[in-house]
Tab-separated table of C-alpha atoms in Angstrom:
chain	number	residue	atom	x	y	z
A	1	MET	CA	11.439	32.247	16.763
A	2	SER	CA	9.619	33.980	19.623
A	3	ALA	CA	8.452	30.673	21.112
A	4	ASP	CA	12.012	29.564	21.890
A	5	ASP	CA	11.644	30.085	25.643
A	6	ALA	CA	8.489	28.029	25.738
A	7	VAL	CA	10.212	25.332	23.685
A	8	ALA	CA	13.004	25.036	26.246
A	9	GLU	CA	10.453	24.248	28.947
A	10	MET	CA	8.537	21.699	26.939
A	11	PRO	CA	8.867	18.052	27.896
A	12	ARG	CA	11.280	16.009	25.816
A	13	PRO	CA	12.021	12.291	25.614
A	14	ALA	CA	14.552	11.161	28.233
A	15	SER	CA	16.354	8.773	25.899
A	16	ALA	CA	16.407	7.312	22.409
A	17	THR	CA	14.741	4.243	23.928
A	18	GLU	CA	11.782	6.317	25.048
A	19	LEU	CA	11.578	7.745	21.537
A	20	PHE	CA	11.598	4.233	20.074
A	21	PHE	CA	8.699	3.082	22.238
A	22	ALA	CA	6.714	6.290	21.710
A	23	PHE	CA	6.812	5.791	17.942
A	24	ASN	CA	6.194	2.083	18.323
A	25	ARG	CA	3.059	2.873	20.324
A	26	LEU	CA	1.668	5.408	17.904
A	27	ALA	CA	2.395	3.272	14.831
A	28	LEU	CA	0.503	0.321	16.309
A	29	GLN	CA	-2.573	2.520	16.809
A	30	GLY	CA	-2.537	3.683	13.206
A	31	PHE	CA	-5.061	1.637	11.274
A	32	GLY	CA	-5.555	3.211	7.842
A	33	GLY	CA	-2.850	5.835	8.414
A	34	VAL	CA	-0.602	7.085	11.216
A	35	LEU	CA	-0.791	10.843	10.821
A	36	PRO	CA	-3.899	11.571	12.961
A	37	VAL	CA	-2.492	9.407	15.786
A	38	ALA	CA	0.918	11.094	15.541
A	39	GLN	CA	-0.687	14.496	16.051
A	40	ARG	CA	-2.614	13.317	19.111
A	41	GLU	CA	0.352	11.509	20.724
A	42	LEU	CA	3.195	13.928	20.004
A	43	VAL	CA	1.367	17.223	20.414
A	44	GLU	CA	-1.533	16.623	22.765
A	45	ARG	CA	-0.440	13.733	24.973
A	46	ARG	CA	3.354	13.937	25.256
A	47	ARG	CA	3.671	17.637	24.303
A	48	TRP	CA	7.060	17.101	22.662
A	49	LEU	CA	5.952	19.502	19.933
A	50	THR	CA	3.629	22.490	19.732
A	51	LYS	CA	0.898	22.355	17.125
A	52	THR	CA	2.826	24.901	15.020
A	53	GLN	CA	6.063	22.922	15.211
A	54	PHE	CA	4.161	19.798	14.197
A	55	VAL	CA	2.734	21.480	11.092
A	56	GLU	CA	6.138	22.969	10.225
A	57	ILE	CA	7.907	19.631	10.432
A	58	LEU	CA	5.107	17.959	8.526
A	59	SER	CA	5.084	20.456	5.663
A	60	LEU	CA	8.835	20.065	5.295
A	61	GLY	CA	8.316	16.303	5.332
A	62	GLN	CA	5.774	16.720	2.568
A	63	VAL	CA	8.113	18.615	0.265
A	64	LEU	CA	10.708	15.887	0.657
A	65	PRO	CA	10.424	12.603	-1.153
A	66	GLY	CA	9.498	9.617	0.986
A	67	PRO	CA	6.590	8.758	3.254
A	68	ASN	CA	5.431	11.810	5.254
A	69	VAL	CA	5.132	10.126	8.639
A	70	VAL	CA	8.482	8.400	8.230
A	71	ASN	CA	10.098	11.742	7.432
A	72	LEU	CA	8.354	13.204	10.485
A	73	ALA	CA	9.800	10.477	12.730
A	74	LEU	CA	13.294	11.019	11.280
A	75	MET	CA	13.252	14.774	11.737
A	76	LEU	CA	11.848	14.663	15.255
A	77	GLY	CA	14.312	11.972	16.360
A	78	ASP	CA	17.175	13.905	14.798
A	79	ARG	CA	16.138	17.074	16.621
A	80	PHE	CA	16.295	15.374	20.042
A	81	PHE	CA	19.195	12.898	19.765
A	82	GLY	CA	20.805	13.344	16.349
A	83	LEU	CA	21.284	10.341	14.078
A	84	ARG	CA	20.772	7.898	16.966
A	85	GLY	CA	17.398	9.483	17.736
A	86	ALA	CA	16.377	9.517	14.073
A	87	LEU	CA	17.089	5.798	13.723
A	88	ALA	CA	15.353	5.029	17.035
A	89	ALA	CA	12.196	6.857	15.929
A	90	LEU	CA	12.290	5.227	12.486
A	91	GLY	CA	12.834	1.755	13.976
A	92	GLY	CA	10.051	2.272	16.499
A	93	MET	CA	7.699	3.341	13.750
A	94	LEU	CA	8.436	0.447	11.377
A	95	ALA	CA	9.676	-2.654	13.245
A	96	ALA	CA	6.522	-4.045	14.885
A	97	PRO	CA	4.107	-3.069	12.076
A	98	LEU	CA	6.476	-4.615	9.521
A	99	VAL	CA	6.441	-7.959	11.367
A	100	ILE	CA	2.645	-7.814	11.665
A	101	VAL	CA	2.003	-6.981	8.029
A	102	LEU	CA	4.410	-9.661	6.746
A	103	ALA	CA	2.826	-12.224	9.084
A	104	LEU	CA	-0.563	-11.257	7.635
A	105	THR	CA	0.844	-11.618	4.123
A	106	VAL	CA	2.046	-15.148	4.848
A	107	ALA	CA	-1.206	-16.050	6.598
A	108	TYR	CA	-3.164	-14.606	3.709
A	109	ALA	CA	-1.257	-16.752	1.232
A	110	GLU	CA	-2.429	-19.802	3.228
A	111	LEU	CA	-5.953	-18.568	3.811
A	112	ALA	CA	-6.701	-17.078	0.409
A	113	ARG	CA	-8.334	-20.318	-0.682
A	114	ILE	CA	-11.038	-19.706	1.916
A	115	ALA	CA	-13.696	-17.689	0.122
A	116	ILE	CA	-14.537	-15.477	3.114
A	117	VAL	CA	-10.930	-14.360	3.596
A	118	ALA	CA	-10.356	-13.683	-0.091
A	119	GLY	CA	-13.664	-11.811	-0.245
A	120	ALA	CA	-12.859	-9.726	2.840
A	121	LEU	CA	-9.575	-8.611	1.323
A	122	ARG	CA	-11.299	-7.808	-1.977
A	123	GLY	CA	-13.673	-5.579	-0.036
A	124	MET	CA	-10.838	-3.919	1.865
A	125	GLY	CA	-9.017	-3.334	-1.426
A	126	ALA	CA	-12.007	-1.487	-2.877
A	127	VAL	CA	-12.179	0.646	0.285
A	128	ALA	CA	-8.422	1.335	0.102
A	129	ALA	CA	-8.931	2.671	-3.421
A	130	GLY	CA	-11.793	4.843	-2.149
A	131	LEU	CA	-9.668	6.233	0.712
A	132	ILE	CA	-6.941	7.254	-1.720
A	133	LEU	CA	-9.424	8.875	-4.115
A	134	ALA	CA	-11.024	10.736	-1.172
A	135	THR	CA	-7.593	12.078	-0.159
A	136	ALA	CA	-7.044	13.263	-3.729
A	137	ILE	CA	-10.452	14.987	-3.772
A	138	LYS	CA	-9.740	16.721	-0.437
A	139	LEU	CA	-6.429	18.030	-1.754
A	140	MET	CA	-7.966	19.280	-5.025
A	141	SER	CA	-9.261	22.388	-3.238
A	142	THR	CA	-5.646	23.502	-2.745
A	143	LEU	CA	-5.339	23.861	-6.541
A	144	ARG	CA	-7.764	26.790	-6.414
A	145	ALA	CA	-5.203	28.852	-4.473
A	146	SER	CA	-2.243	27.640	-6.543
A	147	LEU	CA	0.129	30.311	-7.800
A	148	LEU	CA	-0.097	28.583	-11.166
A	149	GLY	CA	-3.762	29.588	-11.324
A	150	PRO	CA	-6.574	27.058	-10.867
A	151	TRP	CA	-6.919	26.111	-14.544
A	152	LEU	CA	-3.252	25.576	-15.238
A	153	ALA	CA	-2.837	23.630	-11.980
A	154	ALA	CA	-5.848	21.437	-12.829
A	155	ALA	CA	-4.432	20.888	-16.317
A	156	PHE	CA	-1.119	19.701	-14.838
A	157	ALA	CA	-3.009	17.294	-12.535
A	158	LEU	CA	-5.070	15.970	-15.460
A	159	VAL	CA	-2.079	15.484	-17.769
A	160	THR	CA	-0.271	13.676	-14.932
A	161	PHE	CA	-3.227	11.306	-14.543
A	162	VAL	CA	-3.454	10.632	-18.289
A	163	THR	CA	0.273	10.052	-18.808
A	164	VAL	CA	0.682	7.825	-15.736
A	165	ALA	CA	-2.613	5.919	-15.501
A	166	LEU	CA	-3.719	5.687	-19.140
A	167	LEU	CA	-0.546	5.978	-21.234
A	168	ARG	CA	1.559	4.171	-18.562
A	169	LEU	CA	4.615	6.336	-19.168
A	170	PRO	CA	7.489	5.831	-16.705
A	171	LEU	CA	7.036	8.146	-13.708
A	172	ILE	CA	10.548	9.530	-13.923
A	173	TRP	CA	9.845	11.189	-17.306
A	174	VAL	CA	6.573	12.600	-16.049
A	175	VAL	CA	8.136	14.093	-12.905
A	176	VAL	CA	11.215	15.405	-14.693
A	177	GLY	CA	9.375	16.714	-17.779
A	178	LEU	CA	5.961	17.819	-16.553
A	179	GLY	CA	7.122	18.549	-12.990
A	180	GLY	CA	10.112	20.492	-14.282
A	181	LEU	CA	7.845	22.605	-16.489
A	182	ALA	CA	5.432	23.294	-13.611
A	183	ILE	CA	8.291	24.263	-11.277
A	184	ALA	CA	9.748	26.568	-13.950
A	185	ILE	CA	6.394	28.331	-14.435
A	186	ALA	CA	5.947	28.676	-10.652
A	187	TRP	CA	9.505	30.050	-10.373
A	188	ARG	CA	8.755	32.780	-12.929
A	189	ARG	CA	5.454	33.740	-11.280
A	190	LEU	CA	6.978	33.953	-7.798
A	191	ARG	CA	9.095	36.981	-8.656
B	1	MET	CA	-0.855	-15.437	-3.581
B	2	SER	CA	1.257	-18.536	-3.259
B	3	ALA	CA	3.300	-19.073	-0.131
B	4	PHE	CA	6.086	-20.443	-2.282
B	5	HIS	CA	7.863	-17.898	-4.383
B	6	PRO	CA	9.769	-18.812	-7.484
B	7	ALA	CA	13.335	-17.834	-6.679
B	8	LEU	CA	13.953	-14.553	-8.415
B	9	PRO	CA	17.364	-14.367	-10.101
B	10	VAL	CA	19.815	-12.036	-8.350
B	11	ALA	CA	19.818	-9.719	-11.370
B	12	ASP	CA	16.034	-9.297	-11.041
B	13	LEU	CA	16.305	-8.674	-7.287
B	14	LEU	CA	18.861	-5.964	-7.937
B	15	GLY	CA	16.609	-4.514	-10.638
B	16	LEU	CA	13.708	-4.475	-8.152
B	17	PHE	CA	15.906	-2.762	-5.551
B	18	GLY	CA	17.166	-0.242	-8.094
B	19	HIS	CA	13.704	0.601	-9.351
B	20	PHE	CA	12.357	1.248	-5.832
B	21	LEU	CA	15.521	3.233	-5.063
B	22	MET	CA	14.707	5.551	-7.945
B	23	LEU	CA	11.003	5.752	-7.065
B	24	SER	CA	11.903	6.740	-3.504
B	25	LEU	CA	13.352	9.999	-4.787
B	26	LEU	CA	10.292	10.642	-6.958
B	27	ALA	CA	7.840	10.033	-4.099
B	28	VAL	CA	6.920	13.639	-3.389
B	29	GLY	CA	3.581	13.463	-1.580
B	30	GLY	CA	4.149	10.001	-0.111
B	31	ALA	CA	5.161	6.565	-1.334
B	32	ILE	CA	1.612	5.829	-2.505
B	33	THR	CA	1.971	8.336	-5.354
B	34	THR	CA	4.565	6.043	-6.936
B	35	ALA	CA	2.209	3.041	-6.821
B	36	PRO	CA	1.242	3.411	-10.507
B	37	ASP	CA	4.889	3.089	-11.518
B	38	MET	CA	5.433	0.129	-9.160
B	39	HIS	CA	2.387	-1.435	-10.850
B	40	ARG	CA	3.871	-0.734	-14.290
B	41	TYR	CA	7.162	-2.355	-13.255
B	42	VAL	CA	6.137	-5.483	-11.308
B	43	VAL	CA	2.771	-6.233	-12.999
B	44	ALA	CA	2.754	-4.868	-16.548
B	45	GLU	CA	6.431	-5.086	-17.463
B	46	HIS	CA	7.688	-8.165	-15.594
B	47	GLY	CA	4.489	-10.024	-14.726
B	48	TRP	CA	5.882	-11.060	-11.330
B	49	ILE	CA	2.469	-10.578	-9.657
B	50	THR	CA	-1.057	-9.963	-10.987
B	51	GLY	CA	-3.037	-6.730	-10.793
B	52	ALA	CA	-5.338	-8.316	-8.205
B	53	GLN	CA	-2.321	-9.292	-6.067
B	54	PHE	CA	-1.048	-5.747	-6.344
B	55	THR	CA	-4.367	-4.327	-5.129
B	56	SER	CA	-4.641	-6.827	-2.274
B	57	SER	CA	-1.071	-6.012	-1.189
B	58	ILE	CA	-2.091	-2.402	-0.671
B	59	ALA	CA	-5.343	-3.451	1.009
B	60	LEU	CA	-3.461	-5.682	3.451
B	61	ALA	CA	-1.034	-2.909	4.404
B	62	GLN	CA	-3.896	-0.440	4.898
B	63	ALA	CA	-5.853	-2.882	7.033
B	64	ALA	CA	-2.841	-3.555	9.291
B	65	PRO	CA	-1.627	-1.012	11.854
B	66	GLY	CA	1.340	1.168	10.968
B	67	PRO	CA	2.434	3.514	8.204
B	68	ASN	CA	0.882	2.770	4.809
B	69	VAL	CA	4.360	2.729	3.254
B	70	LEU	CA	4.595	-0.899	4.428
B	71	PHE	CA	2.588	-1.856	1.322
B	72	VAL	CA	5.979	-1.647	-0.373
B	73	ALA	CA	7.257	-4.523	1.782
B	74	VAL	CA	4.141	-6.599	1.037
B	75	ILE	CA	4.605	-6.124	-2.716
B	76	GLY	CA	8.265	-7.137	-2.385
B	77	TRP	CA	7.304	-10.200	-0.338
B	78	ASN	CA	4.706	-11.263	-2.902
B	79	VAL	CA	7.228	-10.894	-5.708
B	80	ALA	CA	10.136	-12.763	-4.108
B	81	GLY	CA	9.616	-13.594	-0.423
B	82	PRO	CA	11.843	-12.125	2.333
B	83	LEU	CA	14.573	-11.010	-0.067
B	84	GLY	CA	11.985	-9.236	-2.189
B	85	ALA	CA	10.630	-7.409	0.877
B	86	LEU	CA	14.168	-6.419	1.842
B	87	ALA	CA	14.879	-5.147	-1.687
B	88	THR	CA	11.753	-2.985	-1.924
B	89	MET	CA	11.869	-1.654	1.673
B	90	ALA	CA	15.580	-0.804	1.595
B	91	GLY	CA	15.183	0.748	-1.838
B	92	THR	CA	12.264	2.855	-0.629
B	93	LEU	CA	13.757	3.983	2.679
B	94	LEU	CA	17.473	4.544	2.060
B	95	PRO	CA	17.458	7.534	-0.311
B	96	SER	CA	14.569	9.392	1.290
B	97	THR	CA	16.013	8.851	4.794
B	98	ALA	CA	19.416	10.207	3.816
B	99	LEU	CA	17.877	13.166	2.027
B	100	THR	CA	15.488	13.950	4.876
B	101	LEU	CA	18.264	14.004	7.468
B	102	PHE	CA	20.377	16.185	5.215
B	103	VAL	CA	17.589	18.647	4.466
B	104	SER	CA	16.253	18.846	8.017
B	105	ARG	CA	19.684	20.041	9.145
B	106	TRP	CA	20.439	22.277	6.190
B	107	GLY	CA	17.180	23.613	4.879
B	108	ALA	CA	14.699	23.957	7.742
B	109	ARG	CA	15.019	27.737	7.614
B	110	ARG	CA	14.787	27.974	3.831
B	111	ARG	CA	11.178	26.899	3.519
B	112	GLU	CA	10.084	30.338	2.362
B	113	THR	CA	12.760	30.809	-0.284
B	114	ARG	CA	11.691	31.143	-3.904
B	115	GLY	CA	13.277	27.863	-4.956
B	116	VAL	CA	11.519	25.777	-2.316
B	117	ARG	CA	8.187	27.507	-2.931
B	118	ALA	CA	8.448	27.014	-6.710
B	119	PHE	CA	9.230	23.341	-6.051
B	120	THR	CA	6.143	22.807	-3.830
B	121	THR	CA	3.825	24.903	-6.002
B	122	GLY	CA	4.903	23.114	-9.159
B	123	LEU	CA	4.679	19.589	-7.784
B	124	THR	CA	1.341	19.860	-5.918
B	125	PRO	CA	-0.788	19.326	-9.072
B	126	LEU	CA	1.346	16.298	-9.982
B	127	THR	CA	0.830	14.818	-6.517
B	128	ILE	CA	-2.940	15.101	-6.933
B	129	GLY	CA	-2.875	13.639	-10.438
B	130	LEU	CA	-0.776	10.716	-9.128
B	131	LEU	CA	-3.195	10.044	-6.262
B	132	VAL	CA	-6.106	9.834	-8.709
B	133	ALA	CA	-4.025	7.546	-10.931
B	134	THR	CA	-3.303	5.288	-7.932
B	135	GLY	CA	-6.995	5.075	-7.000
B	136	TRP	CA	-7.915	4.357	-10.606
B	137	LEU	CA	-5.362	1.547	-10.983
B	138	LEU	CA	-6.589	-0.032	-7.736
B	139	VAL	CA	-10.231	0.057	-8.842
B	140	ARG	CA	-9.581	-1.275	-12.343
B	141	PRO	CA	-9.277	-5.014	-11.510
B	142	TYR	CA	-12.706	-4.860	-9.816
B	143	VAL	CA	-14.386	-3.152	-12.744
B	144	ARG	CA	-12.943	-5.678	-15.190
B	145	ASP	CA	-14.360	-8.574	-13.164
B	146	GLN	CA	-17.923	-8.012	-14.312
B	147	SER	CA	-19.637	-10.320	-11.834
B	148	HIS	CA	-18.657	-7.994	-8.967
B	149	ALA	CA	-18.248	-4.626	-10.682
B	150	VAL	CA	-21.415	-2.924	-9.390
B	151	GLY	CA	-20.890	-3.875	-5.748
B	152	ALA	CA	-17.250	-2.786	-5.857
B	153	ILE	CA	-18.086	0.584	-7.396
B	154	VAL	CA	-20.758	1.187	-4.724
B	155	LEU	CA	-18.245	0.301	-1.991
B	156	VAL	CA	-15.614	2.655	-3.443
B	157	GLY	CA	-18.266	5.382	-3.590
B	158	VAL	CA	-19.311	4.797	0.028
B	159	ALA	CA	-15.680	5.041	1.153
B	160	ILE	CA	-15.153	8.289	-0.771
B	161	VAL	CA	-18.344	9.954	0.473
B	162	GLY	CA	-17.792	8.678	4.012
B	163	MET	CA	-14.280	10.123	4.148
B	164	LEU	CA	-15.393	13.469	2.743
B	165	LYS	CA	-18.621	13.926	4.720
B	166	THR	CA	-17.939	12.310	8.103
B	167	LYS	CA	-15.136	12.425	10.653
B	168	LEU	CA	-15.145	8.646	11.164
B	169	SER	CA	-11.763	6.911	11.295
B	170	PRO	CA	-10.786	5.181	8.014
B	171	MET	CA	-10.660	1.996	10.117
B	172	TRP	CA	-14.475	1.761	10.042
B	173	PHE	CA	-14.620	1.850	6.261
B	174	VAL	CA	-11.878	-0.766	6.000
B	175	GLY	CA	-13.943	-2.907	8.410
B	176	LEU	CA	-17.077	-2.353	6.329
B	177	GLY	CA	-15.157	-3.438	3.226
B	178	ALA	CA	-14.015	-6.622	4.984
B	179	LEU	CA	-17.613	-7.386	6.037
B	180	VAL	CA	-19.169	-6.716	2.635
B	181	GLY	CA	-16.415	-8.643	0.858
B	182	GLY	CA	-16.480	-11.511	3.363
B	183	LEU	CA	-20.208	-11.912	2.786
B	184	GLY	CA	-19.448	-12.299	-0.915
B	185	TRP	CA	-21.326	-9.195	-2.041
B	186	ILE	CA	-18.505	-7.858	-4.154
């Protein structure tokens, strides 16, 4: 990589503790998703990563199973301090938000009888569904450039929806069967 | 959601852990894409929580700060209290963490190889289909409750259009949902 010299001069966390608190800080700012905050904190504010490195780590995190931002924390921590760094970043990302969300869950169980609270969460649930559908719609444009061809890619997306949402087939068969077929077709076309 | 959870037998806790362990490895494109299968397991198959509880678990995690994957802990908590949360969180994080550390050391330079590209190309359409399935399963309890269906559908539509057409933070739409719901409009 030609940017290696620049990388050597970039700031880096002084310790695993600093890593822990950096991820703690960015996780606590992430209402409705952490990714936009992670980009601002890690690339623009702390400059631990260049924009290109951020996208590279993220796209690798997206290929891997597991939550994208959690994978990002693991890989970045591992890069700086090995396993210790990976666990520090992961802990920083999850510990405080986990306590908060479980406290809210317990409080909600007590408060659900109050109509306003139950109603507010109903409203937030409808919005949560909308946010997920909007993400799906944004990503649909990537199907147009798919190596499978737009129609075949759209067909795979549609069959996935039907088998999982309407027929309620176990996900493992859908991913192994349908996913395996799609990967095999992509493999042949990539030659 | 009751604060008191019926004690789940150990066998069921292990089943819960095992199921989330398996889903963790299928979660290409984020944990949320496995939500339909979590729904199938804890709501449809075992009846441990209701569809409305499932939806509100995700809503609660999205409204709170932090990664959205924490909805997994909320579902576990609602099924079986602290042990349930431990089972679902550990099941979700262990396999993907181990795999991520392994791959980030071994495969960072192999992103452009044919195998990795075939893998991403093939699974992208599935990821999108799973996201739509997740949204659909979350909306369904609202549509079935006919007294609130219209308001809920309008709110979902506003959230979708707002996310696509504006650069506002999702936080504002979550806040709008809380306001509209709190006022009893949906």
